[in-house]
Coordinates of C-alpha atoms in Angstrom, one line a residue:
X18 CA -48.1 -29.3 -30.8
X19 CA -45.0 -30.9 -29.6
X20 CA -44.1 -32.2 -26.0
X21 CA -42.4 -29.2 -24.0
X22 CA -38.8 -30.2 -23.4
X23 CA -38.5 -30.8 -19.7
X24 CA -36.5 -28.1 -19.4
X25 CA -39.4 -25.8 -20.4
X26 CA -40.9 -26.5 -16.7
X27 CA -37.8 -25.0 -15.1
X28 CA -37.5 -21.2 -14.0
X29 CA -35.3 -19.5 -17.3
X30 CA -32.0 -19.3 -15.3
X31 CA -32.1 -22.7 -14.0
X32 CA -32.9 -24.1 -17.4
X33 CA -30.2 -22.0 -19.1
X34 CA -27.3 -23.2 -16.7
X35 CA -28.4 -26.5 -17.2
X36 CA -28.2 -26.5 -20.8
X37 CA -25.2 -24.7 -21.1
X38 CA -23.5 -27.6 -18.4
X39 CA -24.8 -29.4 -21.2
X40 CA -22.8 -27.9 -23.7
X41 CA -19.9 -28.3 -21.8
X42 CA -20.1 -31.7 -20.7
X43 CA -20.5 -32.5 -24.4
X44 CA -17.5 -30.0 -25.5
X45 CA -15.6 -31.8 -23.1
X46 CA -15.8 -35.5 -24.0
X47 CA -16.2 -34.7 -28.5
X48 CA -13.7 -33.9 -30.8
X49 CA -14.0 -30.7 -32.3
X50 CA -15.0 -32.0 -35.9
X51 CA -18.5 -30.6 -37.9
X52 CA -20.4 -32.9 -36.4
X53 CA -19.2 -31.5 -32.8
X54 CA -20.4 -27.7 -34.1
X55 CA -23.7 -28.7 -35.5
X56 CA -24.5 -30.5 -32.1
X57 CA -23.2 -27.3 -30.4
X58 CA -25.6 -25.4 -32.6
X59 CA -28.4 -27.5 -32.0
X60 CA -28.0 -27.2 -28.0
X61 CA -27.8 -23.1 -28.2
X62 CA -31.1 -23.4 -30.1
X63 CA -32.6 -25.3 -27.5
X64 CA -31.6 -22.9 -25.0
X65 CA -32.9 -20.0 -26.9
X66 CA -36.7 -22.2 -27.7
X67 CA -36.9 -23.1 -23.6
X68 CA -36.5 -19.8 -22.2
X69 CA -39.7 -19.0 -20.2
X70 CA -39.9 -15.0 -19.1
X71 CA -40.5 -14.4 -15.8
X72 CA -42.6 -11.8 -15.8
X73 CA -43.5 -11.7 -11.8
X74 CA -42.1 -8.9 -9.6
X75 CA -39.2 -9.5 -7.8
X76 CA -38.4 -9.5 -4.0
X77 CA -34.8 -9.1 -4.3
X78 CA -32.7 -7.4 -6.5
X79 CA -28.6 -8.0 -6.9
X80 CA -26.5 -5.4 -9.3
X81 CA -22.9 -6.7 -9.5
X82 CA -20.9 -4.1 -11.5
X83 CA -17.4 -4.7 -13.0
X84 CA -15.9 -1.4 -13.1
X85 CA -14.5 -0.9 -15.9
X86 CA -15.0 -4.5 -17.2
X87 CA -15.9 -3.6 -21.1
X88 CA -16.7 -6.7 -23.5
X89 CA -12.5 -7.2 -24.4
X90 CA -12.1 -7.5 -20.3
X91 CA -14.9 -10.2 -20.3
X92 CA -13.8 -12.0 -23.3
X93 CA -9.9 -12.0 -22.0
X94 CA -10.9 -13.0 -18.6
X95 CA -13.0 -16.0 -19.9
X96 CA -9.7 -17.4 -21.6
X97 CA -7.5 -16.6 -18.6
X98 CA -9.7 -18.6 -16.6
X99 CA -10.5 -21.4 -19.2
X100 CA -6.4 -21.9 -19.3
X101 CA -6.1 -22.5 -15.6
X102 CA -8.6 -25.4 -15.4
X103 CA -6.6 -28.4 -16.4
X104 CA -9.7 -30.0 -18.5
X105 CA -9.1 -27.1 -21.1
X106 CA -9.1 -27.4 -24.7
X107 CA -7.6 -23.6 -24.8
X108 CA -9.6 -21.5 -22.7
X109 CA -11.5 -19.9 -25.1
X110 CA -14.6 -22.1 -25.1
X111 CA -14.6 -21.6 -21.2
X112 CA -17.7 -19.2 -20.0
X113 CA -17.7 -17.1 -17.1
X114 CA -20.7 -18.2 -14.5
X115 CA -22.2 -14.2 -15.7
X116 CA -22.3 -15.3 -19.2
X117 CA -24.4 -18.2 -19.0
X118 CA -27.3 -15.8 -17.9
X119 CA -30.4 -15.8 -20.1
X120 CA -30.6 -12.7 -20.9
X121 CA -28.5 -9.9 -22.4
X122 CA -28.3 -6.4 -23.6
X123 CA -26.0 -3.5 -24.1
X124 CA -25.6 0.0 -22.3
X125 CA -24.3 3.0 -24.0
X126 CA -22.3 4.6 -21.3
X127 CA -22.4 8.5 -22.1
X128 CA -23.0 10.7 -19.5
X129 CA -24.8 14.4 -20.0
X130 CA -21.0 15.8 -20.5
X131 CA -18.7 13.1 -21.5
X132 CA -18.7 11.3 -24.7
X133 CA -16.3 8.2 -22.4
X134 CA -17.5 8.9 -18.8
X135 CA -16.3 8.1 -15.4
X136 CA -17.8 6.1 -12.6
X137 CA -19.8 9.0 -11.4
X138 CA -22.5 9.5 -13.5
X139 CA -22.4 6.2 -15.1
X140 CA -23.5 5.0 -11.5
X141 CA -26.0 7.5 -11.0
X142 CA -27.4 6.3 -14.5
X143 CA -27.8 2.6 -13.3
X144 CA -28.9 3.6 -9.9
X145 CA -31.3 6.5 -10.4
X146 CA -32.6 6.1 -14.2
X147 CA -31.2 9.7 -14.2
X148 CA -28.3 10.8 -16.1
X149 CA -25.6 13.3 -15.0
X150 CA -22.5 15.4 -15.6
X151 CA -19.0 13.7 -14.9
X152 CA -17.6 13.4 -11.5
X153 CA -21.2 14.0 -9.5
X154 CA -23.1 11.5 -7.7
X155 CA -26.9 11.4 -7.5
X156 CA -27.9 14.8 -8.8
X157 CA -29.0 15.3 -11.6
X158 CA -26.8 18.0 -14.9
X159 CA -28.4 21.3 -13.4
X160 CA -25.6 21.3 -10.4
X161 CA -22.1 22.1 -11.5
X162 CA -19.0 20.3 -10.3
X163 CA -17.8 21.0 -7.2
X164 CA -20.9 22.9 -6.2
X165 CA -20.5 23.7 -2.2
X166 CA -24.3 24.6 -1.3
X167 CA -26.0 21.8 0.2
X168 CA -29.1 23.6 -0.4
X169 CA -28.6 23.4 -4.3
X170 CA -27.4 19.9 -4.0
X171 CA -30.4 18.5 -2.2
X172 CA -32.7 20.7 -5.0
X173 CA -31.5 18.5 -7.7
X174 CA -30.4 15.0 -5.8
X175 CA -32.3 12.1 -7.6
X176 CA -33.5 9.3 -5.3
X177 CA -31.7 6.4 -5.5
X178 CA -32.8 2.4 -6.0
X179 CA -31.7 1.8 -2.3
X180 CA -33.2 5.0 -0.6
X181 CA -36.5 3.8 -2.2
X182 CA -35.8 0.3 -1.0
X183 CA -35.5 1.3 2.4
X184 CA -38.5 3.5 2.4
X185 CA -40.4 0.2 1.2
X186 CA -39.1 -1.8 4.0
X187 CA -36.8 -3.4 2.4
X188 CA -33.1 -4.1 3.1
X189 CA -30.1 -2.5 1.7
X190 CA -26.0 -3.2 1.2
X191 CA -23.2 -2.2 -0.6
X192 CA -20.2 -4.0 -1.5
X193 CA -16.8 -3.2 -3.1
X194 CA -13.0 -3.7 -3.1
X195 CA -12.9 -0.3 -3.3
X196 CA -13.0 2.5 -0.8
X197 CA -17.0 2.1 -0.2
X198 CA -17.0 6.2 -0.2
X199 CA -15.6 5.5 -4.3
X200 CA -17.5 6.8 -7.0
X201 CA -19.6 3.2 -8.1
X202 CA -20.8 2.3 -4.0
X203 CA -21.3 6.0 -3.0
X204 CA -23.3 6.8 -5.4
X205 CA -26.1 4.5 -3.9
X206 CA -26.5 6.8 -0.9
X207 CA -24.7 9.6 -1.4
X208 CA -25.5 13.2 -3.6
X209 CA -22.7 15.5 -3.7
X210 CA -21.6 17.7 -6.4
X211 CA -17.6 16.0 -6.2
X212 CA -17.0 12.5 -5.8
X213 CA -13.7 13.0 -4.5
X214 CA -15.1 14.7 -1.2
X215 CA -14.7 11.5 0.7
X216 CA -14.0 12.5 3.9
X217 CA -14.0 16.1 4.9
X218 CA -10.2 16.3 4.7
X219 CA -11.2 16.5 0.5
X220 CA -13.8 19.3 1.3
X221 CA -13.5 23.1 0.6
X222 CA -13.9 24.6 4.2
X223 CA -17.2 27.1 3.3
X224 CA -18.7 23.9 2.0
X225 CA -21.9 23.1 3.4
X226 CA -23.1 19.9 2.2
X227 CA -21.7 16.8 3.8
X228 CA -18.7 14.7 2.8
X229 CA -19.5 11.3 1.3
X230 CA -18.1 8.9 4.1
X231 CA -20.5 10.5 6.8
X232 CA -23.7 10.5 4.6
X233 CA -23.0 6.9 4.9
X234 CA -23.4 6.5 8.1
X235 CA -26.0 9.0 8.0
X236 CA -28.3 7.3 5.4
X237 CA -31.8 8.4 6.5
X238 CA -33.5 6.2 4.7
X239 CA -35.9 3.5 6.7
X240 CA -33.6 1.8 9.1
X241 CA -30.3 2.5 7.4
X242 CA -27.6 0.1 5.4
X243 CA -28.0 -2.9 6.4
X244 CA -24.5 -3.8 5.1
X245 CA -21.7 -1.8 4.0
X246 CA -18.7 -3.4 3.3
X247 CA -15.1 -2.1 1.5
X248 CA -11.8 -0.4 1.6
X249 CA -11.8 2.9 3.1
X250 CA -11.2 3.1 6.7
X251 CA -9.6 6.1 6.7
X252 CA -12.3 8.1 5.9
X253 CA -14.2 7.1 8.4
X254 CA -11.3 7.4 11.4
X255 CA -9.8 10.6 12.5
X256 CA -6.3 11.6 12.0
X257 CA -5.6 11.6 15.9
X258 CA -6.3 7.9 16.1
X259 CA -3.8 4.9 15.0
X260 CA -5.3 3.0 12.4
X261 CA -6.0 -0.4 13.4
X262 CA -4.1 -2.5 11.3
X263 CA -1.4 -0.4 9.3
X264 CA -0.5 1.3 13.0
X265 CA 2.2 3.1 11.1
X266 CA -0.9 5.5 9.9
X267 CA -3.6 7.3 11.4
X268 CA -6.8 7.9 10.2
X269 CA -7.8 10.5 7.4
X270 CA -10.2 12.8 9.2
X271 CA -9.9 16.4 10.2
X272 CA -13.1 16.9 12.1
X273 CA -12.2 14.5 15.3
X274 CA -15.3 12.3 14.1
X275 CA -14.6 8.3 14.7
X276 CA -17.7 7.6 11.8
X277 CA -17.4 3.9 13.3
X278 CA -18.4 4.4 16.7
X279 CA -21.1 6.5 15.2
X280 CA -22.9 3.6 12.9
X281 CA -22.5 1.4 16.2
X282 CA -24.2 3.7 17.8
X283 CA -26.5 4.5 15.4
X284 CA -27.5 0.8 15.1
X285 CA -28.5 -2.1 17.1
X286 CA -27.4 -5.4 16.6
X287 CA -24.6 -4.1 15.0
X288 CA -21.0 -4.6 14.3
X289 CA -17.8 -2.9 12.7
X290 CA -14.7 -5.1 11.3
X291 CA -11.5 -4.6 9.7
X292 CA -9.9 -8.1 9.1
X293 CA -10.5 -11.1 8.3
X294 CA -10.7 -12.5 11.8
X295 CA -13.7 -10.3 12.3
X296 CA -15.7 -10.6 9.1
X297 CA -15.2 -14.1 9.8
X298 CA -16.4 -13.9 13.4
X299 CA -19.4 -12.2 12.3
X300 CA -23.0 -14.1 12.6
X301 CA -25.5 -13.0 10.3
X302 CA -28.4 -14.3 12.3
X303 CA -27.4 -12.0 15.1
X304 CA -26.4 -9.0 13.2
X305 CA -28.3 -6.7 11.5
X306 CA -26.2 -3.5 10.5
X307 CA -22.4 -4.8 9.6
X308 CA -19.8 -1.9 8.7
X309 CA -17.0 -3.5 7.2
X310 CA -13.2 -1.3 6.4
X311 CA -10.9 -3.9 5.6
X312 CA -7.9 -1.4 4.4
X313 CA -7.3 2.5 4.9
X314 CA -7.5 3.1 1.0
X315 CA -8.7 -0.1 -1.4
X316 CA -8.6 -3.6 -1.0
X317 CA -6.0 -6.0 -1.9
X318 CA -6.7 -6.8 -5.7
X319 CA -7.6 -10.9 -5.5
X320 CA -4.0 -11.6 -6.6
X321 CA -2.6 -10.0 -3.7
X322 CA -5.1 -10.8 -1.4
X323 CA -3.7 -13.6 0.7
X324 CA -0.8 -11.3 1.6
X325 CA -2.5 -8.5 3.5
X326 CA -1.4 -7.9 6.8
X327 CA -4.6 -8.1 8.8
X328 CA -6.7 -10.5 6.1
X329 CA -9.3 -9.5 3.9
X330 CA -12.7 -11.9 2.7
X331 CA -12.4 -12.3 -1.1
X332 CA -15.9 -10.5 -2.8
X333 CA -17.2 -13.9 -2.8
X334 CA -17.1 -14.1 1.4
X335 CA -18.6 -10.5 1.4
X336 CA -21.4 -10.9 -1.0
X337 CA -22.5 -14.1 0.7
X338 CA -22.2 -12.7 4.2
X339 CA -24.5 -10.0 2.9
X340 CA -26.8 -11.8 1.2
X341 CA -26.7 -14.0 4.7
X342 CA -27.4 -10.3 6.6
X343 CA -30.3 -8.9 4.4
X344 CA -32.2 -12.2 3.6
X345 CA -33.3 -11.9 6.8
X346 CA -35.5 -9.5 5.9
X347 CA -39.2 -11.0 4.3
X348 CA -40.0 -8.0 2.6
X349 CA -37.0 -8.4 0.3
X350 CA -33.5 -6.5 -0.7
X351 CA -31.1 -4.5 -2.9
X352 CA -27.4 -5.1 -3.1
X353 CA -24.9 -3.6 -4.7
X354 CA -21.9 -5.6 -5.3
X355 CA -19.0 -4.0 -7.0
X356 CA -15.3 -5.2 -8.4
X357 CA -13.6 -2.3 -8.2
X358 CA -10.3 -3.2 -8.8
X359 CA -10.3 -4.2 -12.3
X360 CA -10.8 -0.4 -13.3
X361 CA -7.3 0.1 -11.1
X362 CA -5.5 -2.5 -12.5
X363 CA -6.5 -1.3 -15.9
X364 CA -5.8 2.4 -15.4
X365 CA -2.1 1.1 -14.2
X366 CA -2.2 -1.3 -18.0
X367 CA -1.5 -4.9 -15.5
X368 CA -4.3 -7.0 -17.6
X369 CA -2.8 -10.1 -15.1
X370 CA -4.7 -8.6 -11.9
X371 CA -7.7 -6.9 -14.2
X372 CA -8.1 -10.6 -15.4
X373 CA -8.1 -11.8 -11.7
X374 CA -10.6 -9.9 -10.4
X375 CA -12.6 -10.5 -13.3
X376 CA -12.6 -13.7 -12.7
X377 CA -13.8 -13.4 -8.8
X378 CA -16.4 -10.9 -9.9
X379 CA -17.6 -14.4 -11.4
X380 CA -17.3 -16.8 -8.5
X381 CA -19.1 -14.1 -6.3
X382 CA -22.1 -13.8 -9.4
X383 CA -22.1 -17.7 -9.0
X384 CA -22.5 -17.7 -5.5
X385 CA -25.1 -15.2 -5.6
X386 CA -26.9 -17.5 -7.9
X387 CA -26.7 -20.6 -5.9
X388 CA -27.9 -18.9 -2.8
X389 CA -31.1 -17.4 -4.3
X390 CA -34.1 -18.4 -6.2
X391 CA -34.6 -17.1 -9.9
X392 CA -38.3 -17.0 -9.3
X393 CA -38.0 -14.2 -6.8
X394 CA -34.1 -12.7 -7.3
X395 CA -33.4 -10.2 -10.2
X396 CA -29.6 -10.3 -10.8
X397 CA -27.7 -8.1 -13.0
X398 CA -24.1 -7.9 -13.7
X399 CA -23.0 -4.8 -16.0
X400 CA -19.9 -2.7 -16.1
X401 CA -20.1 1.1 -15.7
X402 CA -17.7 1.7 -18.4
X403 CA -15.1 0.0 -20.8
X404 CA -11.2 0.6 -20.6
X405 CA -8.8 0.9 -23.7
X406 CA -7.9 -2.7 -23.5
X407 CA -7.5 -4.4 -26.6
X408 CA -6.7 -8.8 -27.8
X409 CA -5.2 -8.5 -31.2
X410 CA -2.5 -9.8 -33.4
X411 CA -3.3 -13.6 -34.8
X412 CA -2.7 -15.7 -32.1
X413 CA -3.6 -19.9 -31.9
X414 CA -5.6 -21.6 -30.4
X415 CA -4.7 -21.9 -26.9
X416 CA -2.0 -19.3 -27.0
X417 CA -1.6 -18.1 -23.6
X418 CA -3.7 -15.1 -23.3
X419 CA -1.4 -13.3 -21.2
X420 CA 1.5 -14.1 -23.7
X421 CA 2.9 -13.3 -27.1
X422 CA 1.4 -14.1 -30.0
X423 CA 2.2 -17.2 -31.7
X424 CA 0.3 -17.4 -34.8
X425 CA -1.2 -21.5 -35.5
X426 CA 1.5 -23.8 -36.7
X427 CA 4.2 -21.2 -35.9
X428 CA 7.3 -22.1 -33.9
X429 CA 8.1 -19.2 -33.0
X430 CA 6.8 -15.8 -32.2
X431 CA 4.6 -13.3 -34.7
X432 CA 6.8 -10.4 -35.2
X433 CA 6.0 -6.7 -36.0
X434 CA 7.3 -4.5 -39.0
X435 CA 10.9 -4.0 -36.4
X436 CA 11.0 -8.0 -36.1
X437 CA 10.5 -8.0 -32.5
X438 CA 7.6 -9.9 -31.0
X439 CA 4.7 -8.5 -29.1
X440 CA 1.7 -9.5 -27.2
X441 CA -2.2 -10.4 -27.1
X442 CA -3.2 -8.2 -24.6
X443 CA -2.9 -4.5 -24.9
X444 CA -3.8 -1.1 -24.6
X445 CA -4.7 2.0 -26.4
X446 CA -2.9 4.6 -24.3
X447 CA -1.2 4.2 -20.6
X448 CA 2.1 3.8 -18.6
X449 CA 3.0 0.8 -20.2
X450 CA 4.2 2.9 -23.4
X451 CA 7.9 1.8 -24.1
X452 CA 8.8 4.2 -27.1
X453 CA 7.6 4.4 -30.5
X454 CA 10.7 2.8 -32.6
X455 CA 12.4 0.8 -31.7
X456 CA 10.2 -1.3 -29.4
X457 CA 11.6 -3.7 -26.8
X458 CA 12.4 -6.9 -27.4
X459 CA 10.2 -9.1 -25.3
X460 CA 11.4 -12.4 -26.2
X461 CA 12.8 -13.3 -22.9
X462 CA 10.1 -11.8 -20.7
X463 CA 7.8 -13.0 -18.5
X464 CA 5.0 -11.2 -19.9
X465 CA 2.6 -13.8 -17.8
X466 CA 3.7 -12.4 -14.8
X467 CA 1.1 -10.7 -12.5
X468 CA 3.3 -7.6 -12.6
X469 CA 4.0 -7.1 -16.5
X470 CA 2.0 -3.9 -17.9
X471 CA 0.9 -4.3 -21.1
X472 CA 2.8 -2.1 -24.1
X473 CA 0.5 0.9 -24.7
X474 CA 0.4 2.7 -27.5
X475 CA 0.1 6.1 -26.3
X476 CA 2.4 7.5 -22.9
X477 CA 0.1 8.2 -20.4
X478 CA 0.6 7.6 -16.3
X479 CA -2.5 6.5 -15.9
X480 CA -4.8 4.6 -18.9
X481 CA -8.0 5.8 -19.8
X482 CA -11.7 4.8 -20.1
X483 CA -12.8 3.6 -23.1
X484 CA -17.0 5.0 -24.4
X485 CA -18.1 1.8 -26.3
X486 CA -20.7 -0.2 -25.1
X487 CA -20.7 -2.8 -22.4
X488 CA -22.9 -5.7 -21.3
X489 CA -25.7 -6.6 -19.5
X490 CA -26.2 -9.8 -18.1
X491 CA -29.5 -10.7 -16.1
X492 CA -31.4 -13.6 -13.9
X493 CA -35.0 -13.2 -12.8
X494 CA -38.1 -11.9 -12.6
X495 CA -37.8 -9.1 -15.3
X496 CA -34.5 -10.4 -16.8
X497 CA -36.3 -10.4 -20.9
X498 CA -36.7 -6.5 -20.5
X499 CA -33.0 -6.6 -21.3
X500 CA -32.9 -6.5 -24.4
X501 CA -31.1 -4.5 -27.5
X502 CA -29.1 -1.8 -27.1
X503 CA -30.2 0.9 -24.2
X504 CA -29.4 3.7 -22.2
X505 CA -27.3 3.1 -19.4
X506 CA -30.5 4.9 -16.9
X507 CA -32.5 2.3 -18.2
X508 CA -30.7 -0.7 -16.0
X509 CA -32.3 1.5 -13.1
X510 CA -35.6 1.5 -14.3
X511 CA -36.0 -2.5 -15.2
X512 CA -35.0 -2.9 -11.6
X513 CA -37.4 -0.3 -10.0
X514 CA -39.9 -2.3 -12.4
X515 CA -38.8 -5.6 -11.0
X516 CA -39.4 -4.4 -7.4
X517 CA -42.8 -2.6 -8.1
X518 CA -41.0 0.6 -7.1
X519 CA -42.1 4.1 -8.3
X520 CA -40.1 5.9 -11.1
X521 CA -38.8 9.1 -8.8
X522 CA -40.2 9.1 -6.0

């Protein structure tokens, strides 16, 4: 029997960052000759031979979703962020902090209806273990879309990961850069038949069940959200009162309600913000319920962010806030943590500001990391769904991934059958179509600039999803049950297994 590696005697995350720093520190400093390769080989077999399972329960569990961040978003967003560190070789051997996790799988992302589904159901997969039709939120196929009876909608809602949470003591938050009344956040507390009914201004008037903003601040469940933090304010203000920071615009609501007074109400030791003065201002030893509603629609995307009037907290401030806030708790909790924005900046084809948040999706998984312990946090990071993004042509090494394609050795630009160059970065359909023949010549633009759309094959206004696969990245107790190619329900189920939770109840 040989001597374990020291490594073995470390959790499996901690050992499998480690490594990988390993890696790097030795990409950084050796030429990349065949020696340099078999050493790199060498290393990755390590890492695979020292993974130890933790097969413990957990106490908390993390699920960070990249909407719409399919595998081409992932591999894209690694470069982009490998070129901007100056110790770069070309970007492409850079890893994101998600992808040094130990364990991976893949998630077909069907929904009961859809063959390349929305946020809806693929949400309700990952947060239930049940799958449903498109546009509905934690019922399950028997209610149709747009169904106004609250009585059928609460005969088929399916419990959600954070409802049983709460009912175990535990503590509960939401995150996005999206309106937190979206599609990904709401459907961890919400059940409604149309994810668009965010406030009641969206709502049919002989509808009965509740609009999706005020189930949140009615959430039932134990002692409520703890945290809830997003875009959306105006769903949540009525449309007699100025909004507090765009005071151009009023809230959204018909019904009078000011849903922000009502969670301070609702809740003690709580708190309501909507800049960055106040998130800042905010101490998580003393507050136990925080409502955050940092624009009246989304938030800034991360390449816009330092220009907001008021000031918003990057997803890395919010997600350790929250973790500050529910930690607190010794019975354990669930978060949800979503980057919205890359879905929006894909649907509009700018891969610049879908790159971006990408890449902050990763500094808030890395702080998430840092402030937990593997031996007791599950963390996940998935995608709901992919996006019609695409990194062709032949490009070199090191050719900027948000530019044309220069081929290796070339001195100038790869051309296409019209002799007019084109880029890496692309997209199946969208409103970056330019015309089928002849295209535009693109040699003298910036196509690097945050506000370039990427050509699209097809003219749509908005860009699509895409229905392959995505991946699953996990940390943890129960991280090696990823494994292989799964249901997109089944993310639910490993966490409800990591956190000794019932299967629907």
């Amino acid at each position: 029997m040989r001597n374990p590696h020291p490594l073995s005697l470390l959790s499996a995350g901690l050992a499998a960052a480690l490594l990988t720093l390993s890696v790097a520190a030795v990409a950084e400093t050796t030429v990349e000759n065949a020696d340099y390769w078999r050493q790199n080989g060498q290393h990755s077999i390590r890492v695979a031979e020292d993974l130890q399972p933790i097969d413990r329960h957990a106490k908390n569990v993390i699920l960070f979703v990249g909407d719409g961040m399919g595998i081409s978003t992932v591999t894209a967003a690694r470069i982009f962020e490998g070129q901007g560190k100056a110790d770069n070789r070309g970007g492409e051997e850079n890893l994101l902090s998600f992808e040094k996790a130990p364990y991976m799988a893949l998630s077909k992302t069907y929904s009961v209806n859809q063959q390349t589904s929305d946020s809806a159901p693929t949400m309700t997969a990952m947060i239930t273990g049940v799958k449903t039709n498109d546009g509905e939120l934690s019922v399950s196929m028997e209610v149709a879309r747009k169904e106004r009876s609250a009585e059928v909608v609460n005969q088929y809602k399916v419990k959600t990961l954070l409802e049983q949470a709460e009912e175990r003591g535990l503590s509960t938050g939401i995150v996005s850069t999206a309106r937190i009344t979206h599609a990904t956040p709401a459907a961890c507390y919400a059940h409604t038949s149309e994810r668009d009914w965010e406030s009641d201004a969206q709502m049919p008037a002989d509808a009965t069940v509740s609009d999706i903003a005020k189930q949140l601040v009615n959430f039932s469940y134990g002692d409520g959200l703890e945290v809830a933090m997003g875009g959306g304010r105006s769903m949540f203000l009525p449309n007699t009162q100025t909004d507090p920071e765009d005071t151009a615009s009023k809230g959204g609501r018909k019904d009078g309600l000011d849903l922000t007074q009502q969670w301070l109400s609702h809740y003690a030791k709580s708190a309501y913000v909507y800049d960055k003065t106040g998130f800042d201002a905010v101490d998580a030893k003393s507050t136990d319920h925080l409502l955050g509603l940092f624009e009246r629609s989304h938030m800034e995307y991360e390449t816009d962010r330092a220009n907001d009037t008021g000031g918003e907290p990057s997803l890395t401030e919010m997600t350790e806030k929250a973790i500050d806030i529910l930690s607190k708790n010794r019975k354990g909790y669930v978060l949800m943590v979503e980057a919205g924005r890359i879905d929006h900046a894909h649907h509009a084809g700018n891969a610049y500001r879908a790159l971006a948040d990408t890449v902050e999706l990763s500094n808030a998984v890395r702080k998430a990391v840092e402030k937990t312990d593997a031996k007791d946090t599950l963390i996940v990071v998935t995608a709901d769904h992919s996006h019609t993004f695409t990194i062709a042509g032949y490009p070199g090494r090191g050719n900027p991934i948000t530019g044309l394609v220069k081929e290796p050795g070339a001195t100038v630009f790869a051309k296409d059958s019209n002799g007019l160059p084109y880029t890496t970065l692309g997209y199946a359909n969208g409103p970056g179509y330019r015309g089928p023949n002849p295209r535009p010549d693109l040699t003298d633009v910036d196509t690097s600039h945050p506000d370039f759309l990427q050509e699209a094959a097809i003219p749509m206004a908005s860009e699509t999803h895409a229905g392959e696969d995505v991946a699953i990245y996990a940390y943890g107790p129960k991280a090696h049950l990823f494994h292989g190619v799964q249901e997109q329900s089944y993310i639910y189920h490993v966490m409800a297994r990591a956190l000794k939770l019932p299967v629907g109840q």
